[in-house]
Coordinates of C-alpha atoms and ligand atoms in Angstrom, one line a residue:
M223 CA 31.4 -3.2 5.7
T224 CA 30.5 -2.5 2.1
K225 CA 31.4 0.8 0.5
Y226 CA 27.9 2.0 -0.1
H227 CA 24.8 1.4 1.9
A228 CA 21.1 2.4 1.6
P229 CA 20.0 5.3 3.9
K230 CA 18.5 4.4 7.3
G231 CA 14.9 3.4 7.2
V232 CA 14.6 2.3 3.6
Q233 CA 14.4 -1.2 2.2
D234 CA 15.4 -2.9 -1.0
I235 CA 12.7 -5.2 -2.4
Y236 CA 13.8 -8.0 -4.7
P237 CA 13.0 -11.7 -5.6
P238 CA 11.5 -13.7 -4.1
D239 CA 9.8 -11.1 -1.8
I240 CA 8.9 -9.0 -4.8
Y241 CA 6.4 -11.7 -5.9
L242 CA 4.5 -11.1 -2.7
W243 CA 4.4 -7.4 -3.5
Q244 CA 3.3 -7.9 -7.0
N245 CA 0.6 -10.2 -5.9
V246 CA -0.8 -7.6 -3.4
E247 CA -0.7 -5.0 -6.2
N248 CA -2.5 -7.3 -8.6
V249 CA -5.2 -8.2 -6.1
A250 CA -5.8 -4.6 -5.2
K251 CA -6.2 -3.6 -8.9
E252 CA -8.5 -6.5 -9.5
V253 CA -10.7 -5.9 -6.4
F254 CA -10.8 -2.0 -6.7
S255 CA -11.7 -2.2 -10.4
A256 CA -14.8 -4.2 -9.6
Y257 CA -15.9 -1.2 -7.5
G258 CA -15.2 1.3 -10.3
F259 CA -11.9 2.7 -9.0
Q260 CA -9.5 3.9 -11.6
E261 CA -5.8 4.5 -11.3
L262 CA -4.5 8.0 -10.7
R263 CA -0.8 8.8 -10.7
A264 CA 0.2 12.0 -8.9
P265 CA 3.8 13.1 -8.6
I266 CA 6.0 11.8 -5.8
F267 CA 6.9 15.4 -4.7
E268 CA 4.5 18.4 -4.4
M269 CA 4.8 22.0 -3.3
T270 CA 5.1 21.9 0.4
D271 CA 1.9 23.8 1.2
V272 CA -0.1 21.0 -0.4
F273 CA 0.7 19.0 2.8
T274 CA 1.1 21.6 5.5
R275 CA -2.3 23.1 5.1
S276 CA -4.3 20.0 4.5
I277 CA -2.7 17.5 6.9
G278 CA -2.5 20.2 9.6
E279 CA 0.4 22.2 11.2
D280 CA 0.1 20.4 14.5
T281 CA 0.3 16.9 13.2
D282 CA 3.2 14.5 13.7
I283 CA 3.7 14.4 9.9
V284 CA 4.0 18.2 9.4
E285 CA 5.7 18.9 12.7
K286 CA 8.6 16.4 12.3
E287 CA 8.2 13.8 9.6
M288 CA 8.4 15.6 6.2
Y289 CA 11.2 15.4 3.7
T290 CA 11.2 19.0 2.7
F291 CA 13.9 20.7 0.7
T292 CA 14.4 23.8 -1.4
D293 CA 14.9 23.2 -5.1
K294 CA 17.3 25.1 -7.4
A295 CA 14.7 27.8 -8.0
R296 CA 14.2 28.2 -4.2
R297 CA 10.8 26.6 -4.1
S298 CA 9.8 24.6 -1.0
I299 CA 9.2 21.0 -2.2
T300 CA 8.1 18.0 -0.1
L301 CA 8.3 14.3 -0.9
R302 CA 4.8 13.1 -0.4
P303 CA 4.2 11.7 3.1
E304 CA 0.7 10.4 2.1
G305 CA -1.5 10.1 -0.9
T306 CA -4.7 11.9 -0.3
A307 CA -3.6 15.5 -0.5
P308 CA -1.9 15.0 -3.9
V309 CA -5.1 13.3 -5.3
V310 CA -7.3 16.2 -4.0
R311 CA -4.8 18.8 -5.4
C312 CA -5.0 17.0 -8.8
Y313 CA -8.8 16.7 -8.6
V314 CA -9.2 20.4 -8.0
E315 CA -6.4 21.6 -10.3
N316 CA -7.8 19.5 -13.2
R317 CA -11.5 20.3 -12.4
L318 CA -12.3 16.6 -12.2
Y319 CA -15.4 17.7 -10.2
N320 CA -17.0 18.7 -13.5
L321 CA -17.4 15.0 -14.3
P322 CA -20.4 13.0 -12.9
S323 CA -20.0 12.2 -9.2
P324 CA -18.7 10.2 -7.4
Q325 CA -15.3 10.0 -8.9
K326 CA -13.3 7.0 -7.7
F327 CA -9.5 6.6 -7.8
Y328 CA -6.8 4.3 -6.5
Y329 CA -3.1 4.9 -6.3
S330 CA 0.0 3.0 -5.2
G331 CA 3.6 4.0 -4.6
P332 CA 6.2 5.1 -2.2
M333 CA 5.5 7.6 0.6
F334 CA 8.2 9.3 2.7
R335 CA 8.2 10.1 6.4
Y336 CA 11.2 10.9 8.6
E337 CA 10.2 8.6 11.4
R338 CA 12.2 6.4 13.8
P339 CA 12.8 3.2 11.8
Q340 CA 11.6 0.0 13.5
K341 CA 9.7 -3.1 12.7
G342 CA 6.8 -2.1 10.4
R343 CA 8.0 1.5 10.2
F344 CA 10.2 2.9 7.5
R345 CA 11.2 6.2 6.0
Q346 CA 10.2 5.2 2.5
F347 CA 7.2 3.0 2.7
Y348 CA 4.6 1.9 0.2
Q349 CA 0.9 2.5 0.3
I350 CA -2.0 1.5 -1.9
G351 CA -4.9 3.9 -1.4
V352 CA -8.3 4.8 -2.7
E353 CA -10.2 8.1 -2.8
A354 CA -13.9 8.5 -3.7
L355 CA -15.1 12.0 -4.1
G356 CA -18.5 13.6 -4.6
T357 CA -21.0 12.1 -2.2
S358 CA -21.7 12.0 1.5
D359 CA -24.0 8.9 1.1
P360 CA -23.1 6.5 4.0
K361 CA -23.6 3.7 1.4
L362 CA -20.2 4.7 0.0
D363 CA -18.6 4.5 3.4
A364 CA -20.0 1.0 3.7
E365 CA -18.9 0.0 0.2
I366 CA -15.4 1.2 0.8
L367 CA -15.1 -0.9 4.0
I368 CA -16.6 -3.9 2.3
M369 CA -14.2 -3.5 -0.6
L370 CA -11.3 -3.4 1.8
R371 CA -12.5 -6.6 3.5
V372 CA -12.8 -8.3 0.1
F373 CA -9.2 -7.2 -0.7
F374 CA -7.9 -8.7 2.5
E375 CA -9.9 -11.9 2.2
R376 CA -8.7 -12.5 -1.3
L377 CA -5.1 -12.3 0.0
G378 CA -6.1 -14.9 2.7
L379 CA -6.0 -12.4 5.6
K380 CA -9.1 -13.1 7.5
E381 CA -8.2 -12.5 11.2
L382 CA -8.2 -8.8 11.0
S383 CA -10.1 -6.4 13.2
Y384 CA -12.1 -3.6 11.6
E385 CA -12.4 -0.6 14.0
V386 CA -14.8 2.2 13.2
N387 CA -15.7 5.5 14.8
S388 CA -17.3 8.9 13.9
I389 CA -15.2 11.9 14.6
G390 CA -18.0 14.4 13.9
C391 CA -18.0 17.5 11.7
E392 CA -17.1 21.2 11.8
K393 CA -20.5 21.8 13.5
C394 CA -20.1 19.4 16.5
R395 CA -16.4 19.2 16.9
P396 CA -15.9 22.7 18.5
D397 CA -18.3 21.7 21.3
Y398 CA -16.4 18.5 21.9
K399 CA -13.1 20.4 21.8
K400 CA -14.4 22.6 24.7
V401 CA -15.3 19.6 26.8
L402 CA -11.9 18.0 26.1
L403 CA -10.0 21.2 27.0
N404 CA -12.0 21.3 30.2
F405 CA -11.0 17.7 31.0
F406 CA -7.3 18.2 30.2
S407 CA -7.0 21.6 31.9
G408 CA -5.8 20.2 35.2
R409 CA -3.4 17.7 33.6
I410 CA -1.3 19.8 31.3
E411 CA 1.8 19.7 33.5
G412 CA 2.2 16.0 32.9
F413 CA 1.9 16.1 29.2
C414 CA 4.9 15.7 26.8
P415 CA 6.1 19.0 25.1
D416 CA 4.2 18.1 21.9
C417 CA 0.9 17.7 23.8
K418 CA 1.4 20.9 25.7
R419 CA 1.5 22.6 22.4
R420 CA -1.4 20.6 21.0
Y421 CA -3.4 21.7 24.0
E422 CA -3.2 25.2 22.7
H423 CA -3.7 24.5 19.1
N424 CA -5.5 21.2 18.6
P425 CA -6.4 19.3 21.7
L426 CA -7.9 16.4 19.7
R427 CA -4.4 15.4 18.7
I428 CA -3.6 14.6 22.3
L429 CA -5.8 11.6 21.9
D430 CA -3.5 10.3 19.3
C431 CA -0.2 10.8 21.2
K432 CA 1.9 7.6 21.6
V433 CA 3.8 8.8 24.8
E434 CA 3.1 6.6 27.8
A435 CA 2.5 9.5 30.2
C436 CA 0.0 11.1 27.9
I437 CA -1.8 7.9 27.3
K438 CA -2.3 7.6 31.1
L439 CA -3.3 11.2 31.6
R440 CA -6.0 10.9 28.9
A441 CA -7.7 7.8 30.4
G442 CA -11.4 8.4 30.9
S443 CA -11.4 11.4 28.6
P444 CA -14.9 12.3 27.1
K445 CA -15.6 10.6 23.8
M446 CA -16.4 12.4 20.5
M447 CA -19.1 9.8 19.9
D448 CA -21.1 11.3 22.8
F449 CA -21.0 14.8 21.4
I450 CA -21.6 14.3 17.6
C451 CA -24.6 16.2 16.2
S452 CA -27.8 14.6 15.0
D453 CA -26.7 14.6 11.3
C454 CA -23.4 12.9 12.1
R455 CA -25.1 10.4 14.3
A456 CA -27.7 9.6 11.6
H457 CA -24.8 9.2 9.1
F458 CA -22.9 6.9 11.4
E459 CA -26.0 4.8 12.2
S460 CA -26.8 4.2 8.5
F461 CA -23.2 3.4 7.8
L462 CA -23.3 0.7 10.6
E463 CA -26.7 -0.6 9.5
L464 CA -25.4 -1.2 5.9
L465 CA -22.3 -3.0 7.3
R466 CA -24.5 -5.3 9.4
L467 CA -26.6 -6.0 6.2
A468 CA -23.4 -7.1 4.6
D469 CA -22.5 -9.4 7.6
F470 CA -19.6 -7.2 8.3
Q471 CA -18.0 -7.7 11.7
Y472 CA -16.9 -4.3 13.0
V473 CA -15.8 -3.0 16.4
I474 CA -16.7 0.5 17.5
N475 CA -13.6 2.2 18.9
P476 CA -14.8 5.5 20.4
S477 CA -11.2 6.6 21.2
M478 CA -9.9 6.3 17.7
V479 CA -8.9 9.6 16.2
R480 CA -6.9 9.8 13.0
G481 CA -3.5 11.2 12.8
L482 CA -4.4 13.8 10.1
D483 CA -6.5 17.0 10.6
Y484 CA -8.7 16.7 7.5
Y485 CA -10.8 13.8 8.7
T486 CA -14.6 14.1 9.4
R487 CA -17.3 11.7 10.4
T488 CA -16.4 8.1 9.5
A489 CA -13.0 7.0 10.6
F490 CA -11.7 3.5 10.5
E491 CA -8.6 1.4 11.0
V492 CA -7.8 -2.2 10.2
T493 CA -5.4 -4.0 12.7
S494 CA -3.7 -7.4 12.9
K495 CA -2.8 -9.2 16.2
R496 CA 0.2 -10.8 14.4
L497 CA 2.2 -7.6 13.9
G498 CA 3.2 -6.3 17.4
A499 CA 3.3 -2.6 18.1
Q500 CA 2.9 -1.4 14.5
N501 CA -0.4 -3.3 14.1
A502 CA -2.4 -1.1 11.7
V503 CA -2.5 -2.4 8.2
A504 CA -4.9 0.1 6.7
A505 CA -6.6 3.3 7.8
G506 CA -8.9 5.9 6.4
G507 CA -12.0 7.9 6.7
R508 CA -14.1 10.8 5.4
Y509 CA -12.7 14.2 4.6
D510 CA -15.7 16.2 3.6
R511 CA -14.1 19.6 3.7
L512 CA -10.7 19.0 2.1
V513 CA -11.7 19.6 -1.5
E514 CA -13.0 23.1 -0.5
E515 CA -9.9 23.8 1.4
F516 CA -8.0 23.2 -1.9
G517 CA -10.3 25.7 -3.6
G518 CA -12.8 23.3 -5.1
P519 CA -16.6 23.2 -4.7
P520 CA -18.1 21.5 -1.7
T521 CA -17.3 17.8 -2.3
P522 CA -17.7 15.2 0.5
A523 CA -15.2 12.4 0.1
I524 CA -13.7 9.3 1.7
G525 CA -10.7 7.1 1.3
F526 CA -8.2 4.8 2.9
A527 CA -4.5 3.8 2.6
I528 CA -3.1 0.3 3.0
G529 CA 0.4 -0.1 4.4
M530 CA 2.2 -2.5 2.0
E531 CA 5.2 -3.5 4.2
R532 CA 2.9 -4.7 7.0
I533 CA 0.7 -6.7 4.6
V534 CA 3.7 -8.3 3.0
E535 CA 4.9 -9.1 6.5
L536 CA 1.6 -11.0 7.2
L537 CA 1.9 -12.8 3.9
K538 CA 5.5 -14.0 4.4
T539 CA 4.3 -16.9 6.6
G540 CA 2.8 -18.5 3.4
N541 CA 4.6 -20.0 0.4
P542 CA 4.9 -17.4 -2.3
Q543 CA 4.2 -18.4 -5.9
I544 CA 7.5 -17.9 -7.6
P545 CA 7.5 -18.0 -11.4
A546 CA 9.9 -20.4 -13.1
P547 CA 11.3 -20.7 -16.6
E548 CA 9.7 -23.1 -19.0
I549 CA 12.9 -24.2 -20.7
F550 CA 16.6 -24.1 -19.9
I551 CA 18.8 -24.6 -22.9
A552 CA 22.1 -26.0 -21.9
T553 CA 24.9 -26.0 -24.6
I554 CA 28.3 -27.5 -25.0
G555 CA 30.6 -26.0 -27.6
A556 CA 30.5 -23.0 -29.9
P557 CA 28.1 -24.3 -32.6
A558 CA 25.6 -25.5 -30.0
E559 CA 25.7 -22.1 -28.2
K560 CA 24.7 -20.4 -31.4
E561 CA 21.9 -23.0 -32.2
G562 CA 20.7 -22.5 -28.6
L563 CA 20.2 -18.8 -29.1
V564 CA 18.3 -19.4 -32.4
I565 CA 16.0 -21.9 -30.7
A566 CA 15.5 -19.7 -27.6
S567 CA 14.5 -16.7 -29.8
K568 CA 11.8 -18.8 -31.5
L569 CA 10.4 -20.0 -28.2
R570 CA 10.5 -16.6 -26.6
E571 CA 8.6 -15.1 -29.4
K572 CA 5.8 -17.4 -28.5
G573 CA 6.0 -15.9 -25.0
M574 CA 7.8 -18.7 -23.2
W575 CA 10.4 -17.9 -20.6
V576 CA 13.6 -19.5 -21.8
E577 CA 17.0 -19.4 -20.1
L578 CA 20.4 -20.1 -21.7
G579 CA 23.8 -21.3 -20.5
Y580 CA 26.7 -18.8 -21.1
A581 CA 30.3 -19.1 -22.2
G582 CA 32.6 -20.9 -19.9
Q583 CA 29.9 -22.7 -17.9
S584 CA 30.2 -26.5 -17.7
L585 CA 27.2 -28.6 -18.4
K586 CA 27.1 -29.4 -14.7
S587 CA 27.0 -25.7 -13.6
Q588 CA 24.3 -24.9 -16.3
M589 CA 22.1 -27.8 -15.0
R590 CA 22.7 -26.5 -11.5
R591 CA 21.3 -23.1 -12.5
A592 CA 18.4 -24.8 -14.3
D593 CA 17.5 -26.6 -11.0
R594 CA 18.0 -23.5 -9.0
L595 CA 15.5 -21.6 -11.3
S596 CA 13.1 -24.6 -11.1
A597 CA 13.0 -24.7 -14.9
K598 CA 10.4 -27.2 -16.1
Y599 CA 12.5 -28.6 -19.0
A600 CA 16.1 -28.7 -20.0
L601 CA 17.2 -29.0 -23.6
I602 CA 20.7 -30.2 -24.0
I603 CA 22.7 -29.3 -27.2
G604 CA 26.2 -30.5 -28.1
D605 CA 28.2 -31.2 -31.2
D606 CA 26.5 -34.6 -31.7
E607 CA 23.0 -33.1 -31.5
I608 CA 23.9 -30.5 -34.1
R609 CA 25.2 -33.2 -36.4
S610 CA 22.1 -35.5 -35.9
G611 CA 19.6 -32.7 -35.9
K612 CA 18.0 -34.1 -32.7
L613 CA 17.9 -32.6 -29.2
N614 CA 17.7 -34.2 -25.8
W615 CA 15.0 -32.9 -23.5
K616 CA 14.6 -33.6 -19.8
R617 CA 11.7 -32.8 -17.5
L618 CA 13.4 -31.7 -14.4
S619 CA 10.5 -32.5 -12.0
D620 CA 10.7 -36.2 -12.6
G621 CA 13.7 -36.9 -14.8
T622 CA 11.7 -38.1 -17.8
Q623 CA 13.8 -37.6 -20.9
G624 CA 13.5 -38.0 -24.7
E625 CA 14.7 -36.9 -28.1
I626 CA 13.1 -34.4 -30.6
P627 CA 14.1 -33.2 -34.0
I628 CA 15.3 -29.6 -33.9
N629 CA 12.5 -28.5 -36.2
E630 CA 9.9 -30.0 -33.9
V631 CA 10.9 -28.0 -30.8
L632 CA 8.3 -25.3 -31.1
N633 CA 5.5 -27.8 -31.5
F634 CA 6.7 -30.0 -28.7
F635 CA 6.8 -27.2 -26.2
K636 CA 3.5 -25.7 -27.3
A637 CA 1.9 -29.0 -26.7
S638 CA 3.6 -29.6 -23.3
S639 CA 3.3 -26.2 -21.7
Ligands
LIG117 P1 0.7 4.7 12.5 O1 -0.2 4.8 13.6 O2 1.1 3.3 12.3 O3 1.9 5.6 12.6 P2 -0.6 6.5 10.7 O4 -1.8 6.9 11.3 O5 0.6 7.4 10.7 O6 -0.1 5.0 11.2 P3 -1.7 6.6 8.0 O7 -1.0 7.9 7.7 O8 -3.1 6.5 8.3 O9 -0.8 6.0 9.2 O10 -1.2 5.5 6.9 C1 -2.0 4.3 6.6 C2 -1.2 3.1 6.8 O11 0.1 3.2 6.2 C3 -0.9 2.7 8.2 O12 -1.9 2.0 8.8 C4 0.4 1.8 8.1 O13 0.0 0.5 7.7 C5 1.1 2.5 6.9 N1 2.2 3.3 7.4 C6 2.1 4.6 7.9 N2 3.3 5.0 8.2 C7 4.2 4.0 7.9 C8 5.6 3.9 8.0 N3 6.4 4.9 8.4 N4 6.2 2.7 7.6 C9 5.4 1.7 7.1 N5 4.1 1.8 7.0 C10 3.5 2.9 7.4
LIG118 MG1 2.3 7.6 11.9

């Protein structure tokens, strides 16, 4: 047992896995940039009401998953459990709505939820997300989904399922709620305590409950899709038509509701069959009223968030590209150690990754480290080499070796790299 350990539900990320993470981040930046999304960095903590009001009091996140604490000035602060509310808070606070619409942003970073840790579920986890604010055009919904598919395909993730649904708007949802309440009214007794409360405050959330008994009790419940108004239906139909135009294979899942209150109309989820119970790798949807709730002008918007840990899990089956040093300089004796540092500095100035041996390491242990790092070349310097002004080089992949004058080292590696 070590003296210190990380808190439950968090992960350290270090080489070689870190290269999988960096690759996902690079691909996201590349793909999202082509669609005009720019990075936005909001703080990792916010005033608590940024989340309670927007996400909804009756949601799992607000009910039991938030890391909330009082700071030294007795303010209630919350570590962000998700990325949309902070982006919208920033958009309204900085009046970004005065710029031409739509505005498109992406973010990436850690989120915090006090959940039961298990495979694919952590208390600090990373999301990459996008938010596009300022139009209700279904073309944007289609573009966002297409962009998400391009992102996954560029990572080599092709066997994913894209589920879509429409969850209506503030006009048609109340009618649906009534129908739903009616359907559930005879079954309340069997519900879990959370759903009993949800029945009073927000019956739609019962559809998202993960408790086995509730899942059984809600079988055959009426579907939002059958109650959406003509505007929502037209919006959904155009969205789907545009997806078909792009040869996009989607699945309509009429029982999908999202875990947060602020969603309207288009909702979607991307799932993988290779992940077990925690199978959603990305999720998102429209939130046409949220900017107004934050005190901004009417601004329809849409976004999604990708779960990094689950994507990295899917990518682990492949061989990660691990970078390696260009040159390892092994030295024997004090004069050689100094010369090694001089040569390394010149090569590093040219941008090459150069590693050195250190005091007290035998030539054998230095070469073992060179191998371990998969260095391309080793340069070997001892007293004889300093005297003759010539160095031995060795290409570690095939054992080829040769000699070069010290003052030719820069040219030699520029030519060979
Ligand atoms: P789930 O149904 O898996 O709990 P959610 O509806 O709570 O997901 P969102 O808030 O929509 O998830 O977040 C989007 C994505 O972020 C999820 O699809 C998932 O990939 C990832 N995610 C959410 N919570 C966690 C967590 N605790 N640990 C790891 N990844 C997570
Ligand atoms: Mg969740």
